[in-house]
Short mmCIF file of C-alpha atoms and ligand atoms in Angstrom, two decimals:
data_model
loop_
_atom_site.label_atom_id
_atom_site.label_comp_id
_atom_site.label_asym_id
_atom_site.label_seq_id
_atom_site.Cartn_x
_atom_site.Cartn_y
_atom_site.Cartn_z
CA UNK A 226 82.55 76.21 -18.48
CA UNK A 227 80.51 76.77 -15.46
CA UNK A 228 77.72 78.44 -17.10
CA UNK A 229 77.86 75.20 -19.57
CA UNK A 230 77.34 72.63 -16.80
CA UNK A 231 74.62 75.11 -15.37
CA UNK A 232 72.73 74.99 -18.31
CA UNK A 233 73.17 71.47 -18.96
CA UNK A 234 71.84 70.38 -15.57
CA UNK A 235 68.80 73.12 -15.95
CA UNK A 236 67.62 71.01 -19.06
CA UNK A 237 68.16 67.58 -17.60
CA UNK A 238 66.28 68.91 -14.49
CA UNK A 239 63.33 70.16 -17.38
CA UNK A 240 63.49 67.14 -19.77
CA UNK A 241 63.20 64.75 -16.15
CA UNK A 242 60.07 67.36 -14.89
CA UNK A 243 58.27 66.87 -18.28
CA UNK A 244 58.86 62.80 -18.49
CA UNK A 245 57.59 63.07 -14.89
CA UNK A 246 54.47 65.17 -16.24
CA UNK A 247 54.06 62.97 -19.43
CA UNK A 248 53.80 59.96 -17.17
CA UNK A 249 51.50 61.24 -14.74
CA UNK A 250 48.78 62.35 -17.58
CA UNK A 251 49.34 59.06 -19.37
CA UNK A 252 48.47 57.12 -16.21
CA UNK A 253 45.37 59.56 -14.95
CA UNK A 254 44.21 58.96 -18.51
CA UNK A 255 44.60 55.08 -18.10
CA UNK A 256 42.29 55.10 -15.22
CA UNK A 257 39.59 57.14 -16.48
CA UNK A 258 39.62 55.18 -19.43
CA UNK A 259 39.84 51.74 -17.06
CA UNK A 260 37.00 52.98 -15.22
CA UNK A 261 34.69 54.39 -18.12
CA UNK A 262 35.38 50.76 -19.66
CA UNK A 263 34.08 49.12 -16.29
CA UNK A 264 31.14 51.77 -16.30
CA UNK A 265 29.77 50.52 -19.83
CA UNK A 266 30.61 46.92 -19.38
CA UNK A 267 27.92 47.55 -16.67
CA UNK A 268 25.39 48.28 -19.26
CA UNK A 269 25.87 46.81 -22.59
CA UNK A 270 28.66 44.46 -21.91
CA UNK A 271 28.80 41.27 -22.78
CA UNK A 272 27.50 38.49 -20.07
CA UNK A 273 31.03 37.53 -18.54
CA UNK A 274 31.71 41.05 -18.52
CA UNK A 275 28.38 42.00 -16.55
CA UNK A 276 29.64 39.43 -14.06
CA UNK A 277 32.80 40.87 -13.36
CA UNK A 278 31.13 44.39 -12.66
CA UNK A 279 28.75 42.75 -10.56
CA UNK A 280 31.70 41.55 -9.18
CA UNK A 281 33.07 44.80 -7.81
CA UNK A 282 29.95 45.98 -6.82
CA UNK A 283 28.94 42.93 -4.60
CA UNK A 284 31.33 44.03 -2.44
CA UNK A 285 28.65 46.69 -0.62
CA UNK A 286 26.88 43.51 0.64
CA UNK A 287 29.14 40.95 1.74
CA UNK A 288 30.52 42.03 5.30
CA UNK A 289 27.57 41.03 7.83
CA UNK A 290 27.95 37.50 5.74
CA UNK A 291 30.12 34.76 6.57
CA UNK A 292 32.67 34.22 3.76
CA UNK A 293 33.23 30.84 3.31
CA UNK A 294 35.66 28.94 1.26
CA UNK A 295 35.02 26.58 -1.80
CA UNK A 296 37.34 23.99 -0.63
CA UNK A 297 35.21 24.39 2.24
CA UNK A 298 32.24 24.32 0.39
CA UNK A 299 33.71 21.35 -1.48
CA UNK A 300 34.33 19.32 1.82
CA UNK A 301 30.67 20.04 3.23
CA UNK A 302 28.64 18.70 0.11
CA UNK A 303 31.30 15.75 -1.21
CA UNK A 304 32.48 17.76 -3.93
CA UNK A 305 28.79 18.70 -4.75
CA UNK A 306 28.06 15.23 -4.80
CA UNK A 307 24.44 14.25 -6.73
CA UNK A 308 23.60 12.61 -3.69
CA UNK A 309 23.68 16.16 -1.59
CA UNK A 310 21.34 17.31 -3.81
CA UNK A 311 18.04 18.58 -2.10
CA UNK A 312 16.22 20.65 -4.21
CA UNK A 313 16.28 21.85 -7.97
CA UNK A 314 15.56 25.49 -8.07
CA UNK A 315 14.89 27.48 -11.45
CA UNK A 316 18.71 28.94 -10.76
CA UNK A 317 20.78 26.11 -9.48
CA UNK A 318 20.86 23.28 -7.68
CA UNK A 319 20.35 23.20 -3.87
CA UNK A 320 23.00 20.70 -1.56
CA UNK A 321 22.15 19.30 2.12
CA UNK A 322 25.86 20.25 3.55
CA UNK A 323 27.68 19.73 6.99
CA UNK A 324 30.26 22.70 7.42
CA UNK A 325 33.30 22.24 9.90
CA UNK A 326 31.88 24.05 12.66
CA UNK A 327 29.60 21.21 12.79
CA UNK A 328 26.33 23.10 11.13
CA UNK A 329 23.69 22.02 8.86
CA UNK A 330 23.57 24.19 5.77
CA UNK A 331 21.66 24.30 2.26
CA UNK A 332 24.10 25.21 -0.29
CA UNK A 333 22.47 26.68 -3.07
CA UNK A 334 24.97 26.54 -5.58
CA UNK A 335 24.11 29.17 -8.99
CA UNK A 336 24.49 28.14 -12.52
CA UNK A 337 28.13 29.83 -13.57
CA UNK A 338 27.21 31.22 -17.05
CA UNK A 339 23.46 32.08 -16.05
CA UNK A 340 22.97 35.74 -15.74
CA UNK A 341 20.11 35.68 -14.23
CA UNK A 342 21.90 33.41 -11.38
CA UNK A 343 24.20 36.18 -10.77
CA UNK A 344 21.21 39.02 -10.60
CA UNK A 345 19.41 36.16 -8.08
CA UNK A 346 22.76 36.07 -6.47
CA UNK A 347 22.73 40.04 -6.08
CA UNK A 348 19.40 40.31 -4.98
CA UNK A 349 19.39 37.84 -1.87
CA UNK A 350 22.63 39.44 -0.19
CA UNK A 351 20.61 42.86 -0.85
CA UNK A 352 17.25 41.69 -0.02
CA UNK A 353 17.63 38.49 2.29
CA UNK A 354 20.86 39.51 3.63
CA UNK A 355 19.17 42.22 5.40
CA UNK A 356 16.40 40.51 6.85
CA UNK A 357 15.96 38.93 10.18
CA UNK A 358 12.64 37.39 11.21
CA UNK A 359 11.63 33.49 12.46
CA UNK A 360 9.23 33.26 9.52
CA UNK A 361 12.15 34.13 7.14
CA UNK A 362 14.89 31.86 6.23
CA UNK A 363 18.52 32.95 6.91
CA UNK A 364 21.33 33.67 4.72
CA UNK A 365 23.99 32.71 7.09
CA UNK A 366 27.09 33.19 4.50
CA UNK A 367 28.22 33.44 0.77
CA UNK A 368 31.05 32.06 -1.15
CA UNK A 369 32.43 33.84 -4.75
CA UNK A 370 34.79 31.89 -6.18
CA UNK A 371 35.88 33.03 -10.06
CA UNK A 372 32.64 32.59 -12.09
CA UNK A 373 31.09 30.12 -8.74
CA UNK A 374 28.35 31.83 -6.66
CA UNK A 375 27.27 30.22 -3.90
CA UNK A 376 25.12 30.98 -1.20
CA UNK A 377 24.55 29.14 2.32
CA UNK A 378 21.56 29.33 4.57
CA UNK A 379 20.05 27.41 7.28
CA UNK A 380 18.89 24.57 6.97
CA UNK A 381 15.20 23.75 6.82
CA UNK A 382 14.34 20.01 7.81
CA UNK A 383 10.83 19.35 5.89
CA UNK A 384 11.40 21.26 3.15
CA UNK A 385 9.28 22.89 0.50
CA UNK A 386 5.14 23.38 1.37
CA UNK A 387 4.68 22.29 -1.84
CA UNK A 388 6.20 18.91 -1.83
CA UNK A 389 4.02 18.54 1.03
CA UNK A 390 0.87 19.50 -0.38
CA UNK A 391 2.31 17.36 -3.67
CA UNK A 392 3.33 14.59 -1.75
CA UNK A 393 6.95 14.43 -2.92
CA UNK A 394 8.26 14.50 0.74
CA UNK A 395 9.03 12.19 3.21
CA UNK A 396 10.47 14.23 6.23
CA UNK A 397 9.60 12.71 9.79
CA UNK A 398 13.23 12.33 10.30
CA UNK A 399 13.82 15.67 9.07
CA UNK A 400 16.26 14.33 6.28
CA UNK A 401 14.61 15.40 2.95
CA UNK A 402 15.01 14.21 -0.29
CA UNK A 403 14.44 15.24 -3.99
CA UNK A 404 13.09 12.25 -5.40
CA UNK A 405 9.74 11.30 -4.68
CA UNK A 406 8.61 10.11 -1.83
CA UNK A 407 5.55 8.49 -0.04
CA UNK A 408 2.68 10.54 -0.15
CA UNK A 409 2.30 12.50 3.26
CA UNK A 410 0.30 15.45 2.67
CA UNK A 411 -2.31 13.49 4.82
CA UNK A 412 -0.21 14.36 8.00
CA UNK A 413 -1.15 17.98 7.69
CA UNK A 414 -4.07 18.86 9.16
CA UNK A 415 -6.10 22.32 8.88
CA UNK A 416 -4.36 23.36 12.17
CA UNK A 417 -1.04 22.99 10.73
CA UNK A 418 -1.89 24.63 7.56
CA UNK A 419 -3.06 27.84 9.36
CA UNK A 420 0.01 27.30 11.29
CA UNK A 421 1.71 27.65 7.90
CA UNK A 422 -0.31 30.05 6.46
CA UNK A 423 0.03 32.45 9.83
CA UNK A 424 3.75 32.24 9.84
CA UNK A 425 4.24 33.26 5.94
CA UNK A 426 1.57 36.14 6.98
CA UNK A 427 3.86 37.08 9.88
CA UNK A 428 7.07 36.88 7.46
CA UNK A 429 5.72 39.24 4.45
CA UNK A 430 4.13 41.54 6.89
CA UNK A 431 7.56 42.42 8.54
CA UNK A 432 9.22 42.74 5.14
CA UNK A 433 6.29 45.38 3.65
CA UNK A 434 6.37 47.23 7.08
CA UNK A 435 9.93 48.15 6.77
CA UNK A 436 11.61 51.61 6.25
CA UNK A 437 12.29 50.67 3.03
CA UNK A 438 9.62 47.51 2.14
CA UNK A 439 10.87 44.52 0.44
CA UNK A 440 8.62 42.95 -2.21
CA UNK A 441 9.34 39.28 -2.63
CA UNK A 442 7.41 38.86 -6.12
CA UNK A 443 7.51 34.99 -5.76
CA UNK A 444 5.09 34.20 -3.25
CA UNK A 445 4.34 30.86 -3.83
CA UNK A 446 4.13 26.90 -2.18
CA UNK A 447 7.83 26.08 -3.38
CA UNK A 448 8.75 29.43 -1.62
CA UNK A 449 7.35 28.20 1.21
CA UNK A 450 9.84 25.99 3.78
CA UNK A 451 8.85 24.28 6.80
CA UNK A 452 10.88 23.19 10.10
CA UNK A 453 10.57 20.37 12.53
CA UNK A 454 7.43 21.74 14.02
CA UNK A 455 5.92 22.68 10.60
CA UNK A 456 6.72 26.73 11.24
CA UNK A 457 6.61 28.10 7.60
CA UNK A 458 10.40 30.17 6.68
CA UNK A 459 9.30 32.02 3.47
CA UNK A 460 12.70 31.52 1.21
CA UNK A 461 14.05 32.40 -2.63
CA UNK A 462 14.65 35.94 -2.65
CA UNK A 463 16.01 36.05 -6.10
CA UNK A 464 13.80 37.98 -7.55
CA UNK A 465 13.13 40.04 -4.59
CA UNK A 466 13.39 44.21 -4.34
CA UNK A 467 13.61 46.57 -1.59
CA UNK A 468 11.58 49.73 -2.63
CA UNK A 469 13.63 52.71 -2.05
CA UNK A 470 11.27 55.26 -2.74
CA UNK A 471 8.97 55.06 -0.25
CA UNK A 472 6.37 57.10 -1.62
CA UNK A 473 5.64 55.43 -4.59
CA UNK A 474 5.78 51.97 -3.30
CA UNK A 475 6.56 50.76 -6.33
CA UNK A 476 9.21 48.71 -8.51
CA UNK A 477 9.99 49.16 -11.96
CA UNK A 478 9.58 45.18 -12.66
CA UNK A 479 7.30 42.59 -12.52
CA UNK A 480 7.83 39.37 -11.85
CA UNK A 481 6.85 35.87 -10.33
CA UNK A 482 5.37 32.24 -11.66
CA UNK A 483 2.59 31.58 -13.40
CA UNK A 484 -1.21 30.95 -11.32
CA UNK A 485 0.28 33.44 -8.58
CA UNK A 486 0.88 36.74 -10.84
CA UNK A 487 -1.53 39.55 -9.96
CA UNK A 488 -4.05 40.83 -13.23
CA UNK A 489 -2.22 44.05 -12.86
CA UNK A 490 0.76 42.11 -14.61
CA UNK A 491 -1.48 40.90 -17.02
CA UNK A 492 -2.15 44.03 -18.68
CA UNK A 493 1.34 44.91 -19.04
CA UNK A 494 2.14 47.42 -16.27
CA UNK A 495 5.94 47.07 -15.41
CA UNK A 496 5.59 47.63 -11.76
CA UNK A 497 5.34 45.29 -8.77
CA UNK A 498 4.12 46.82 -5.34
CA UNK A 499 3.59 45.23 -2.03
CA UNK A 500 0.00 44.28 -3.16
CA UNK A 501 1.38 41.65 -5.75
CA UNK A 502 2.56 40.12 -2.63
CA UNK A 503 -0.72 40.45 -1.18
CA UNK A 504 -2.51 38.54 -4.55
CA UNK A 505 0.43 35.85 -4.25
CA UNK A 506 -0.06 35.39 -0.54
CA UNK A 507 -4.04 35.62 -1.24
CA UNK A 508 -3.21 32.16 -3.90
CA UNK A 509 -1.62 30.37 -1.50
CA UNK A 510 -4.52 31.07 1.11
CA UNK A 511 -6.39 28.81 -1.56
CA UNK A 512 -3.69 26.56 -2.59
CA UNK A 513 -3.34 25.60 1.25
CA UNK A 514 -6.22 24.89 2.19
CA UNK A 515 -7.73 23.45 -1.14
CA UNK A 516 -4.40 21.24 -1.75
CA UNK A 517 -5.30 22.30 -5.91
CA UNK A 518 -2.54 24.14 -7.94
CA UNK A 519 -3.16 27.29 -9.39
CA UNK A 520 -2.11 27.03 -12.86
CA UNK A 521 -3.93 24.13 -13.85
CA UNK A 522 -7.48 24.51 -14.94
CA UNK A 523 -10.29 23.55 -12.22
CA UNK A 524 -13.73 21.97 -13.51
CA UNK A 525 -16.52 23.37 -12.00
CA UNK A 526 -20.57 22.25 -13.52
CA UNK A 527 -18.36 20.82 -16.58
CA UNK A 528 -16.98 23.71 -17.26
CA UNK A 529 -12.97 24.33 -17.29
CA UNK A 530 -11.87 27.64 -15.01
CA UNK A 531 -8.33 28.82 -13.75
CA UNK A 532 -8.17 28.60 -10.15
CA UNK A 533 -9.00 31.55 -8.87
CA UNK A 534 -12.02 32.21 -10.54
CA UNK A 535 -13.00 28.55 -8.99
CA UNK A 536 -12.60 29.31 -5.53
CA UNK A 537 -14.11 33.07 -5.58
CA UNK A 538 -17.06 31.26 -7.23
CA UNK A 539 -17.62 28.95 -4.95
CA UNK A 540 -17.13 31.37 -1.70
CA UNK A 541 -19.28 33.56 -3.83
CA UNK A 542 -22.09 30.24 -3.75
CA UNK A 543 -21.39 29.93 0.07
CA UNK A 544 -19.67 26.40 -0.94
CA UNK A 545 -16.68 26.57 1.42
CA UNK A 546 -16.68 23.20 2.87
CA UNK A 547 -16.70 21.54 -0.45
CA UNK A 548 -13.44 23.43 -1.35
CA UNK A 549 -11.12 21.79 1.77
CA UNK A 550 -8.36 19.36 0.20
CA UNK A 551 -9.97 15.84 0.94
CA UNK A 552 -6.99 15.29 2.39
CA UNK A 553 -8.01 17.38 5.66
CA UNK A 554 -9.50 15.34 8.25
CA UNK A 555 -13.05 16.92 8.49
CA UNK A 556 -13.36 16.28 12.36
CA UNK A 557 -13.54 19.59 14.54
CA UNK A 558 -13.59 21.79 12.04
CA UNK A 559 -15.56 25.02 12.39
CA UNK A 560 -17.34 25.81 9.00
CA UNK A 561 -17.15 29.48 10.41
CA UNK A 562 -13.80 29.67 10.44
CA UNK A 563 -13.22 27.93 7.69
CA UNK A 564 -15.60 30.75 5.61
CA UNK A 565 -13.75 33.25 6.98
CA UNK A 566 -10.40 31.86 6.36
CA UNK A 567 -12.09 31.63 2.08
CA UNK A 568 -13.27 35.49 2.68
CA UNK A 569 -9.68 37.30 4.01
CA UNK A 570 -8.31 34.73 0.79
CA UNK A 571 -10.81 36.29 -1.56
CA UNK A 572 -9.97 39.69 -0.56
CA UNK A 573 -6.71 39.34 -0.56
CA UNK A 574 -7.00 38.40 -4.29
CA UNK A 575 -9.39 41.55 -5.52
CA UNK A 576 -8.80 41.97 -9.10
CA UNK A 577 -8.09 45.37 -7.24
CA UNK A 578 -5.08 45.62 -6.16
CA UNK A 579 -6.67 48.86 -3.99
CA UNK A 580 -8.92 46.51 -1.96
CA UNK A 581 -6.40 44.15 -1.41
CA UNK A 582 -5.76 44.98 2.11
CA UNK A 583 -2.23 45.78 3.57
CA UNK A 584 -0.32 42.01 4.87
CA UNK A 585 -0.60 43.81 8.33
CA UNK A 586 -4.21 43.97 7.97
CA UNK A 587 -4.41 40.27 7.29
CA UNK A 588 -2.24 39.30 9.75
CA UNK A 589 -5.23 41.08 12.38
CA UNK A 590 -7.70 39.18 10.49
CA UNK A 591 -6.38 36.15 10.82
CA UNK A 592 -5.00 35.85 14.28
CA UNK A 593 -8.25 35.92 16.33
CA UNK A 594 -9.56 34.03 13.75
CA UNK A 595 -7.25 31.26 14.27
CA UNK A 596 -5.55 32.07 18.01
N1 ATP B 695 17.26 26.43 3.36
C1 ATP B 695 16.79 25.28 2.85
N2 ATP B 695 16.63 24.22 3.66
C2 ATP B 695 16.15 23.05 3.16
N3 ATP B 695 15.80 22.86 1.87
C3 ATP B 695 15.94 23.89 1.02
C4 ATP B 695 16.45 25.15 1.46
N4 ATP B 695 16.47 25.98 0.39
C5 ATP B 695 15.99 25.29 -0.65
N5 ATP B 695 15.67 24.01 -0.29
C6 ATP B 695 15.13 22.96 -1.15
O1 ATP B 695 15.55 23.20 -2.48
C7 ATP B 695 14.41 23.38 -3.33
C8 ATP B 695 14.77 24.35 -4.43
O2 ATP B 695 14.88 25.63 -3.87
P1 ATP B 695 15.04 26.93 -4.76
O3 ATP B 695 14.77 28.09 -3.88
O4 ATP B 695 16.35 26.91 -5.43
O5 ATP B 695 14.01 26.75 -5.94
P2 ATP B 695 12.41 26.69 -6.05
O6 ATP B 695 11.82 27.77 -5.23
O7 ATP B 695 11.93 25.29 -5.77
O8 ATP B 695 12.24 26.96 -7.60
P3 ATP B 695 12.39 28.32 -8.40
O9 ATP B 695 13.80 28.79 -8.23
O10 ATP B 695 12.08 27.91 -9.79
O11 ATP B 695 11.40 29.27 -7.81
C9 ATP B 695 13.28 23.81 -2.39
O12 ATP B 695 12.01 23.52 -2.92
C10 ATP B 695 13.60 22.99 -1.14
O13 ATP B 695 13.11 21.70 -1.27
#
């Protein structure tokens, strides 16, 4: 009888070890498979699954960031009220906001099923998140809310350069709006557009001389915001990258906006470098100073030429002075330093990119030029 019980308990005891075992391997098997699923979601899946594996991988990014609530979020810009909005940006819309603490804020809120708002999304808390210089706007805090990404920075009273230069701002009491405005581009004299130009130099400068450079591949006026006393804060790092390999300099895309992509791009190589930056800041020189937009065509002796090929003409003809934006009060202005503000433009924009020089180069060529 004994021996019965003895044996009956020694196969309970074997049947419960083996359930025990078959339930361990069926759950280890679960995960693997949970996590292999996640793994290929990353790269073929389906856009709402992308987002959710972005979503687990944001994580890395978030802590230095202020996390801040949508019902927050919701309180600070009216419910995201039209009349918040500030700015219409190629990923979202961008909301003048008041948080509790009593800050100003620009809530750029990204378009929920765009996946290319989410990558934009990634690539400021990598890029911007990191960075901390007065010529570079701040990301002061992030919000993820099911499919809602929204970031927060600081906000920047005057606005964009280029609805200064376009004269689609009105900002003297530093409270900017989309629609168009009075024209005021008059109001900023060469001074203050070397101001600019000095403080964007200063900006890309400290992101290329970093351990591990940041290319911001969307140089451009837009890009370009300005404060209360007209000190440029170069913003949208959504398509920014931080080169990790050092040596090579080099990322494996290229991107940016049309009349401020470098030839390189032109002929089809995939890569950006810090000298696309260079070319992009090089446009702007131009842009700045000439008040013209690079992608439309420029006349020049009848006939029609982009841009670029304009102005290196004309510094080419020694015509400097006749390229200055009307708008710029002629009155004290050096034609010397005028040419050589055209001459560290044109070089910046070699077809080249080799004798482009470095942005810390530029920056020593133009601060003597310009104190
Ligand atoms: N921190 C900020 N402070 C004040 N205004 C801002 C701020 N960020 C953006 N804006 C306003 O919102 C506009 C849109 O900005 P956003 O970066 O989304 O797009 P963009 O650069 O104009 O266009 P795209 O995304 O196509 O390059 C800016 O031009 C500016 O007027």
């Amino acid at each position: 009888m004994n021996r019965n019980i003895q044996a009956i308990i020694a196969a309970a005891a074997g049947f419960i070890c083996a359930s025990l075992f078959f339930v361990f391997l069926t759950f280890a098997c679960g995960r693997r498979k949970r996590n292999r699923g996640r793994e290929l979601r990353l790269q073929t899946g389906s856009t709402l699954e992308k987002l959710s594996s972005i979503a687990v991988d944001e994580s890395a990014f978030f802590d230095p960031k202020l996390r801040i609530s949508m019902a927050e979020l919701r309180m600070a810009t009216e419910n995201f009220h039209f009349r918040r909005i500030i700015g219409n940006g190629g990923f979202g819309l961008v909301f003048k906001a008041h948080l509790a603490n009593g800050l100003t804020v620009a809530v750029k809120k990204l378009e929920p099923d765009a996946f290319q708002g989410f990558r934009e999304f990634r690539a400021e808390m990598e890029t911007l998140g990191k960075l901390q210089h007065p010529n570079i706007v701040k990301l002061l805090g992030y919000c993820v809310s099911n499919s809602d990404r929204v970031l927060v920075y600081e906000f920047i009273e005057r606005g964009s350069l280029s609805q200064w230069l376009n004269g689609t701002s009105s900002s003297e009491n530093g409270d900017i709006s989309w629609s168009r405005h009075s024209v005021e581009r008059f109001s900023l004299s060469w001074d203050t557009r070397m101001k600019i130009i000095k403080g964007v130099a200063r900006g890309l400068a400290y992101m290329h001389g970093l351990s591990m450079p940041i290319i911001h591949r969307d140089i451009k006026a837009s890009n370009v915001l300005l404060d209360a006393d007209f000190e440029a804060h170069i913003a949208d790092f959504g398509l920014a990258r931080m080169i990790k390999d050092s040596r090579s300099h080099v990322s494996t895309e290229s991107a940016g906006t049309m009349g401020y992509l470098p030839p390189e791009y032109k002929e089809g190589r995939r890569v950006a470098t810090v000298k696309a930056d260079v070319y992009s800041f090089g446009i702007l020189m131009f842009v700045i100073a000439t008040g013209q937009k690079p992608n439309l065509p420029m006349v020049d002796r009848g006939k029609e030429v982009r841009m670029v090929v304009w102005a290196r003409k004309l510094v080419a003809e020694n015509r400097q002075m006749e390229m200055v934006d009307p708008a710029v009060s002629k009155d004290g202005l050096v034609e010397a330093r005028v040419n050589e503000y055209f001459s560290i433009a044109c070089m910046c924009t070699s077809e080249d990119a080799k004798e482009r020089p470095s942005m810390s180069r530029v920056l020593e060529l133009l601060e003597p030029t310009f104190g």
